[in-house]
Coordinates of C-alpha atoms and ligand atoms in Angstrom, one line a residue:
M1 CA 70.0 85.5 -48.4
K2 CA 68.1 84.3 -50.6
N3 CA 65.3 86.8 -52.9
I4 CA 61.9 85.7 -53.9
A5 CA 58.9 86.1 -55.2
V6 CA 55.5 84.3 -55.4
L7 CA 53.0 84.2 -57.7
G8 CA 49.4 83.2 -56.3
C9 CA 51.1 84.3 -52.9
T10 CA 47.0 84.4 -51.3
G11 CA 46.5 80.7 -52.6
S12 CA 47.0 77.6 -50.3
I13 CA 51.0 76.7 -51.8
G14 CA 51.3 80.6 -51.8
R15 CA 50.3 81.1 -48.3
Q16 CA 51.9 77.8 -46.6
T17 CA 55.6 79.3 -48.5
L18 CA 55.2 82.7 -47.2
D19 CA 55.6 80.5 -43.3
I20 CA 58.4 79.1 -44.5
V21 CA 59.5 82.5 -45.2
R22 CA 58.3 83.8 -41.8
S23 CA 59.6 81.3 -39.8
N24 CA 63.6 81.6 -41.7
P25 CA 63.8 85.5 -42.2
D26 CA 67.5 85.3 -42.0
K27 CA 67.1 82.9 -45.1
Y28 CA 64.4 84.3 -47.4
R29 CA 63.3 87.6 -48.4
I30 CA 60.3 88.0 -50.0
T31 CA 60.9 91.1 -53.2
G32 CA 57.5 90.1 -55.2
L33 CA 54.6 88.8 -54.6
S34 CA 51.3 88.9 -56.6
C35 CA 47.4 87.2 -56.8
G36 CA 44.7 87.1 -58.7
S37 CA 42.5 89.9 -57.2
R38 CA 42.5 89.6 -53.3
V39 CA 43.6 93.4 -52.8
T40 CA 43.1 93.2 -48.6
E41 CA 45.0 90.0 -48.2
L42 CA 47.8 91.1 -51.1
V43 CA 48.1 94.9 -48.9
G44 CA 48.5 93.0 -45.9
L45 CA 51.5 90.5 -46.9
S46 CA 53.2 93.0 -48.8
R47 CA 53.1 95.0 -45.4
E48 CA 54.1 92.3 -43.8
F49 CA 56.9 91.5 -46.0
S50 CA 58.6 94.6 -46.9
C51 CA 57.9 93.6 -50.2
K52 CA 59.2 96.2 -53.3
N53 CA 57.1 94.5 -56.3
V54 CA 54.0 93.3 -56.4
G55 CA 51.1 92.5 -59.0
I56 CA 47.6 92.1 -59.2
Y57 CA 46.4 89.7 -62.6
D58 CA 42.4 92.3 -62.0
S59 CA 43.4 95.4 -63.5
E60 CA 40.1 96.7 -62.1
K61 CA 41.6 96.3 -58.8
Y62 CA 45.1 98.0 -60.0
A63 CA 43.8 101.1 -58.4
D64 CA 42.8 100.5 -55.2
L65 CA 46.4 98.6 -54.7
K66 CA 48.4 101.8 -55.8
S67 CA 46.5 103.5 -53.3
L68 CA 47.7 101.5 -50.4
L69 CA 50.4 100.4 -51.4
P70 CA 52.1 103.8 -52.7
N71 CA 56.4 103.1 -52.0
A72 CA 55.7 99.9 -53.7
N73 CA 56.2 99.3 -58.0
V74 CA 52.9 97.9 -58.3
F75 CA 51.6 95.6 -61.5
Q76 CA 48.9 94.7 -62.8
G77 CA 47.7 92.3 -65.7
D78 CA 50.3 89.7 -67.3
D79 CA 53.2 92.0 -65.7
A80 CA 51.8 90.7 -62.2
L81 CA 52.8 87.4 -63.6
T82 CA 56.3 88.5 -65.4
S83 CA 57.7 92.2 -64.0
V84 CA 56.9 91.1 -60.6
I85 CA 59.7 89.0 -60.3
D86 CA 62.7 90.9 -61.4
D87 CA 64.3 91.2 -58.5
A88 CA 63.8 87.7 -57.6
D89 CA 66.4 84.2 -57.8
T90 CA 63.6 82.5 -56.9
V91 CA 59.9 82.5 -57.9
V92 CA 57.4 80.2 -56.2
I93 CA 54.8 80.1 -59.0
A94 CA 52.0 79.2 -57.2
V95 CA 49.0 80.4 -59.7
V96 CA 46.4 78.0 -60.9
G97 CA 45.8 76.9 -64.1
M98 CA 47.5 77.4 -67.3
I99 CA 47.8 81.1 -67.4
G100 CA 51.2 80.0 -64.9
L101 CA 53.0 79.2 -68.4
K102 CA 53.9 83.0 -68.9
A103 CA 55.0 83.1 -65.8
V104 CA 57.3 79.9 -65.6
L105 CA 58.7 80.9 -69.3
Y106 CA 59.6 84.6 -67.9
A107 CA 61.0 83.3 -65.1
L108 CA 63.2 81.2 -67.2
E109 CA 64.0 83.8 -69.9
K110 CA 65.7 86.2 -67.0
G111 CA 67.6 82.9 -65.9
K112 CA 65.6 82.2 -62.5
T113 CA 65.4 79.5 -60.5
V114 CA 61.5 78.2 -60.6
A115 CA 60.1 76.2 -58.0
L116 CA 57.1 74.9 -59.9
A117 CA 53.7 73.8 -58.0
N118 CA 51.5 75.3 -61.4
K119 CA 51.0 71.4 -62.9
E120 CA 49.2 72.9 -65.5
S121 CA 51.8 75.2 -67.0
L122 CA 54.5 71.9 -67.9
V123 CA 50.9 69.5 -69.2
A124 CA 50.3 72.3 -72.0
G125 CA 53.5 73.8 -72.7
G126 CA 55.8 71.0 -71.8
S127 CA 57.9 71.0 -74.8
I128 CA 58.0 74.5 -74.8
V129 CA 59.1 74.9 -71.3
T130 CA 62.1 72.3 -71.9
E131 CA 63.2 74.0 -75.1
Q132 CA 63.3 77.0 -73.1
L133 CA 65.3 75.4 -70.0
K134 CA 67.9 74.4 -72.5
R135 CA 68.9 78.6 -72.9
G136 CA 69.2 78.4 -69.1
G137 CA 67.0 79.4 -65.7
K138 CA 66.2 75.8 -63.3
L139 CA 63.2 74.2 -62.9
Y140 CA 62.3 72.8 -59.4
P141 CA 59.5 70.4 -58.6
V142 CA 57.1 71.3 -55.9
D143 CA 53.9 69.1 -56.6
S144 CA 55.1 66.6 -53.6
E145 CA 55.1 63.2 -55.8
H146 CA 57.8 65.4 -58.3
S147 CA 59.4 66.5 -55.5
A148 CA 59.0 62.7 -54.3
V149 CA 60.4 61.4 -57.6
W150 CA 63.4 64.5 -57.3
Q151 CA 64.7 63.4 -54.1
C152 CA 64.5 59.7 -55.0
L153 CA 67.0 61.2 -57.7
Q154 CA 69.7 62.8 -56.2
G155 CA 72.9 61.2 -56.5
E156 CA 71.7 58.3 -59.3
N157 CA 72.2 58.5 -63.4
D158 CA 69.4 56.6 -64.3
F159 CA 66.4 54.8 -63.3
S160 CA 64.0 52.5 -65.2
R161 CA 60.7 53.7 -63.7
I162 CA 58.8 56.3 -62.3
I163 CA 56.1 55.4 -59.5
L164 CA 53.6 58.3 -58.6
T165 CA 51.7 57.7 -55.8
A166 CA 47.4 58.7 -55.6
S167 CA 45.5 59.0 -52.7
G168 CA 42.5 58.5 -54.3
G169 CA 40.7 61.3 -53.5
P170 CA 37.5 61.5 -51.3
F171 CA 35.6 59.0 -53.6
Y172 CA 38.3 56.2 -54.6
F173 CA 35.7 54.1 -52.6
T174 CA 32.3 55.7 -53.9
P175 CA 29.8 53.3 -55.7
Q176 CA 29.9 54.6 -59.3
S177 CA 26.7 54.8 -59.6
Q178 CA 26.7 57.4 -56.8
L179 CA 29.4 59.8 -58.5
C180 CA 27.4 61.5 -60.9
G181 CA 25.3 63.4 -57.4
V182 CA 28.6 64.6 -56.3
T183 CA 27.9 68.5 -55.2
P184 CA 31.1 70.7 -55.3
E185 CA 31.7 71.2 -52.0
Q186 CA 31.6 67.4 -51.6
A187 CA 34.4 67.1 -54.1
V188 CA 36.7 70.0 -52.9
K189 CA 37.2 68.2 -49.1
H190 CA 40.2 66.3 -49.7
P191 CA 41.6 63.3 -47.1
N192 CA 44.4 64.2 -46.7
W193 CA 45.5 67.8 -48.4
S194 CA 43.8 71.4 -47.9
M195 CA 44.1 72.8 -51.2
G196 CA 42.9 75.3 -53.4
K197 CA 39.6 74.2 -55.4
K198 CA 40.4 73.6 -58.7
I199 CA 43.1 70.9 -57.8
S200 CA 40.8 69.5 -55.4
V201 CA 37.9 68.8 -58.0
D202 CA 41.0 67.7 -59.8
S203 CA 42.1 65.8 -57.4
A204 CA 38.6 63.5 -56.7
T205 CA 37.8 62.8 -60.4
M206 CA 41.9 61.7 -60.7
M207 CA 42.9 64.3 -63.2
N208 CA 45.4 65.4 -60.8
K209 CA 47.3 62.0 -61.5
G210 CA 46.4 62.5 -64.8
L211 CA 48.3 65.8 -64.9
E212 CA 51.2 64.5 -62.3
I213 CA 51.5 61.5 -65.0
I214 CA 52.4 64.7 -68.1
E215 CA 54.2 66.6 -65.6
A216 CA 56.6 63.2 -64.7
R217 CA 57.1 63.5 -68.6
W218 CA 58.4 66.5 -69.5
L219 CA 60.2 67.1 -65.5
F220 CA 62.1 63.6 -65.4
N221 CA 62.4 63.5 -69.8
T222 CA 60.5 59.5 -69.7
T223 CA 57.3 58.2 -70.7
N224 CA 57.8 54.9 -68.6
I225 CA 55.2 56.4 -65.7
D226 CA 52.8 54.4 -63.6
Y227 CA 50.8 54.8 -60.5
V228 CA 49.4 53.6 -57.3
I229 CA 46.7 54.0 -55.1
H230 CA 48.0 54.4 -51.5
P231 CA 45.1 56.4 -49.5
E232 CA 47.5 57.3 -46.5
S233 CA 49.3 60.0 -48.5
I234 CA 52.2 59.2 -46.5
V235 CA 54.6 57.7 -49.6
H236 CA 54.7 59.8 -52.1
S237 CA 56.0 59.0 -54.7
M238 CA 58.6 56.2 -55.8
V239 CA 61.6 55.4 -58.7
E240 CA 62.6 51.9 -60.1
F241 CA 66.0 51.3 -61.1
R242 CA 66.9 48.8 -63.2
D243 CA 67.9 46.4 -60.4
G244 CA 64.8 46.1 -59.6
S245 CA 65.1 48.3 -56.6
I246 CA 62.8 50.7 -55.6
K247 CA 63.3 53.9 -53.6
A248 CA 60.3 55.8 -52.1
Q249 CA 60.2 59.5 -50.4
A250 CA 57.7 59.3 -47.3
G251 CA 56.8 62.1 -44.8
F252 CA 53.7 63.7 -43.0
P253 CA 51.0 64.8 -45.9
D254 CA 52.6 68.9 -45.9
M255 CA 53.1 70.8 -48.4
R256 CA 55.9 72.8 -46.5
L257 CA 57.9 69.8 -47.1
P258 CA 58.4 69.9 -50.5
I259 CA 58.1 73.7 -50.9
Q260 CA 60.5 74.2 -48.7
Y261 CA 63.1 71.6 -50.4
A262 CA 62.6 73.5 -53.7
L263 CA 64.0 76.3 -51.0
S264 CA 66.5 74.7 -49.6
Y265 CA 68.0 72.4 -52.2
P266 CA 70.5 70.8 -52.1
E267 CA 69.6 70.8 -48.5
H268 CA 67.0 69.2 -46.4
A269 CA 66.9 72.6 -43.7
D270 CA 65.3 72.2 -40.5
R271 CA 62.1 72.1 -39.9
N272 CA 59.4 71.8 -37.0
F273 CA 57.9 69.4 -38.7
T274 CA 54.8 66.4 -37.7
P275 CA 57.1 63.5 -37.3
L276 CA 55.4 59.9 -38.4
S277 CA 54.6 58.1 -35.4
L278 CA 55.5 54.3 -36.8
P279 CA 54.7 51.9 -37.5
L280 CA 52.0 52.5 -39.4
E281 CA 50.3 51.0 -41.9
L282 CA 50.3 51.9 -45.3
R283 CA 47.8 50.2 -48.5
F284 CA 49.0 50.4 -52.4
F285 CA 46.0 49.5 -54.6
P286 CA 46.3 49.1 -58.3
P287 CA 43.8 52.1 -60.0
D288 CA 40.4 51.2 -61.1
E289 CA 40.4 53.2 -64.4
N290 CA 36.8 52.2 -65.6
K291 CA 35.6 54.2 -62.7
F292 CA 38.3 57.1 -62.9
P293 CA 39.0 56.8 -66.4
A294 CA 41.4 60.7 -66.4
P295 CA 44.5 59.0 -66.0
K296 CA 44.5 56.7 -68.5
L297 CA 43.5 59.6 -71.3
A298 CA 46.4 61.7 -70.2
K299 CA 48.8 58.3 -71.0
Q300 CA 47.4 58.9 -74.2
A301 CA 47.8 62.6 -74.3
I302 CA 51.3 62.1 -74.3
I303 CA 51.8 58.8 -77.0
S304 CA 49.5 60.8 -79.1
G305 CA 51.7 64.5 -78.4
G306 CA 51.4 67.2 -80.7
N307 CA 48.3 69.6 -79.1
S308 CA 46.6 66.5 -76.9
A309 CA 47.8 67.3 -73.2
A310 CA 46.8 71.6 -74.1
V311 CA 43.9 70.0 -75.2
L312 CA 43.0 67.4 -72.2
N313 CA 44.1 70.5 -70.0
A314 CA 41.9 73.3 -71.2
A315 CA 38.6 71.0 -71.3
N316 CA 39.8 70.6 -67.8
E317 CA 40.0 73.4 -66.8
A318 CA 36.6 74.5 -68.6
A319 CA 34.7 71.7 -66.7
V320 CA 36.1 72.0 -63.6
A321 CA 34.9 75.5 -63.5
L322 CA 31.4 74.6 -65.3
F323 CA 31.4 72.0 -62.4
L324 CA 32.0 74.5 -59.4
Q325 CA 29.3 76.4 -60.9
R326 CA 26.8 73.5 -61.1
K327 CA 26.9 74.0 -64.5
V328 CA 27.7 70.2 -65.6
S329 CA 27.7 67.6 -63.4
F330 CA 30.6 66.0 -61.5
T331 CA 31.4 62.6 -64.3
D332 CA 30.6 65.1 -66.8
I333 CA 33.6 66.8 -66.6
V334 CA 36.4 63.5 -67.7
Q335 CA 33.5 63.1 -70.4
I336 CA 34.1 66.8 -71.5
V337 CA 37.2 66.4 -71.4
E338 CA 37.4 63.4 -73.3
D339 CA 34.9 64.5 -76.0
A340 CA 37.3 68.0 -76.1
I341 CA 40.1 65.2 -77.2
S342 CA 38.5 63.5 -79.9
A343 CA 36.7 66.5 -81.2
E344 CA 40.3 68.7 -81.7
P345 CA 42.2 68.3 -84.7
H346 CA 45.6 66.6 -84.0
C347 CA 48.2 69.1 -84.4
E348 CA 52.1 70.2 -83.5
L349 CA 52.4 73.8 -80.7
K350 CA 55.4 75.6 -82.1
T351 CA 55.6 78.2 -79.6
A352 CA 54.1 79.9 -76.7
D353 CA 51.5 81.3 -78.8
D354 CA 50.1 78.0 -80.5
V355 CA 49.7 77.2 -77.1
F356 CA 47.5 80.1 -75.4
E357 CA 45.9 80.1 -78.9
T358 CA 44.6 76.5 -78.2
H359 CA 44.4 76.8 -75.0
N360 CA 41.8 79.8 -75.3
R361 CA 39.7 78.3 -78.1
V362 CA 39.5 75.0 -76.0
Y363 CA 38.7 76.6 -73.5
E364 CA 35.8 79.3 -74.8
K365 CA 34.3 76.8 -76.8
I366 CA 33.7 74.4 -74.0
Y367 CA 32.5 77.0 -71.4
L368 CA 30.0 78.7 -73.8
K369 CA 28.5 75.4 -74.6
Y370 CA 27.4 74.9 -71.3
R371 CA 27.7 78.2 -69.4
G372 CA 23.6 78.3 -70.2
Q373 CA 22.5 75.0 -69.1
Ligands
NAD401 P1 44.5 78.5 -54.9 O1 43.8 78.6 -55.7 O2 44.9 78.3 -53.9 O3 45.6 79.4 -55.5 C1 45.4 80.2 -56.0 C2 46.6 81.8 -56.4 O4 46.4 82.3 -57.7 C3 46.0 82.7 -56.0 O5 46.6 83.6 -55.0 C4 45.2 83.7 -56.9 O6 45.0 84.5 -56.1 C5 46.4 83.5 -58.1 N1 46.2 83.7 -59.3 C6 45.2 82.7 -60.1 N2 45.0 83.1 -61.3 C7 46.2 84.5 -61.2 C8 46.3 85.6 -62.3 N3 46.1 85.3 -63.6 N4 47.7 85.9 -62.2 C9 48.0 86.2 -60.7 N5 47.9 85.3 -59.6 C10 46.8 84.6 -60.1 O7 45.5 77.3 -55.5 P2 46.6 76.4 -54.6 O8 46.1 74.9 -54.4 O9 47.7 76.7 -54.2 O10 47.2 75.7 -56.5 C11 47.9 76.4 -57.5 C12 48.9 75.7 -58.4 O11 49.7 74.5 -57.4 C13 47.9 74.7 -59.4 O12 48.3 74.8 -60.2 C14 47.7 73.3 -58.3 O13 47.6 72.3 -59.5 C15 49.0 73.6 -57.8 N6 49.8 72.2 -56.8 C16 48.7 72.3 -55.0 C17 48.7 72.2 -54.2 C18 48.2 71.8 -52.9 O14 48.3 71.5 -51.7 N7 47.2 73.3 -53.1 C19 49.9 71.1 -54.3 C20 50.5 70.4 -55.7 C21 50.6 71.5 -56.9
MG402 MG1 50.4 66.3 -56.3

């Protein structure tokens, strides 16, 4: 029996993780649950899974939560990302945004296995997470592309290149001139995946692929990472080996597959999955980085190193929040990120505090600049 904590349990990945636990009561037990602010949903899930440790980040909701769950250990603020995992073996980190870094570092410090959906933590704090991993804990990817690469690498000692696939999001075939008029409602509708708002906007701007390129750089310790547009989202990514052979991992686009693999690794466990009906047509296109420059910015951030990726991530989080509040346009998002990287002097980030300081400063500067518009 594996003891599992799910951080971000009310979100898209969190709920899909709980679906897997629900269908495998003999394998998994939930010992920790937390979310940002949705008390009612959190209470329902805590009761359903008889969860002992429950956390809410929003401290204003703490008293309500405590009164509704008198027999649980109830946490608030940062403790909802840290102490709530203490009884778990595996921690699914499914919160959105760089705040996930607190959870990742704490879980690794405690020697836990982290099943990581939250990509922003690795983008902003990849070098610090990598250092922490040398001291203990394990890190398994949940993001479908990285799970695909991880699956392709089983039994392999070496590889030459990672090729991530990208659906292209909802606007890949939209004329460039129409992109500035894209509304938040249009941007959060993804053709193949049902996801939270932030990652849906990231997918629409292709910043999601940028973040994933940086994520892959830290997970697989390589800078040899390319990507192709694959609108069907059936091939989840590929790995090329030194003899030119390429392995690809494919399957129906359903996040429960990579989530389950991170929980059941090294097994491919049973599941009622949707089979692919073969044959099917799969298309692969070269990316258009004039129209969607975000992945190019991410590749430059890898080359620059230091604070570049943390600045890129903070600026993107601020710009996406502003876009969802209709303060900036769709095409402003990536422009704001590019401007932020140029404006910020290059420096090294040596500690987690350096990463949080950079993130908060860059985020606030952008947010305050555009908030009043
Ligand atoms: P979501 O918006 O649906 O859910 C986010 C969850 O995080 C919610 O439960 C929310 O309450 C919680 N949360 C937010 N701030 C918190 C805080 N400070 N403390 C505790 N909990 C907090 O997001 P999502 O789509 O599930 O994505 C979660 C993460 O997984 C993101 O980093 C995203 O990039 C990544 N991811 C998502 C998908 C997907 O298909 N949804 C795929 C790959 C990777
Ligand atoms: Mg992905």
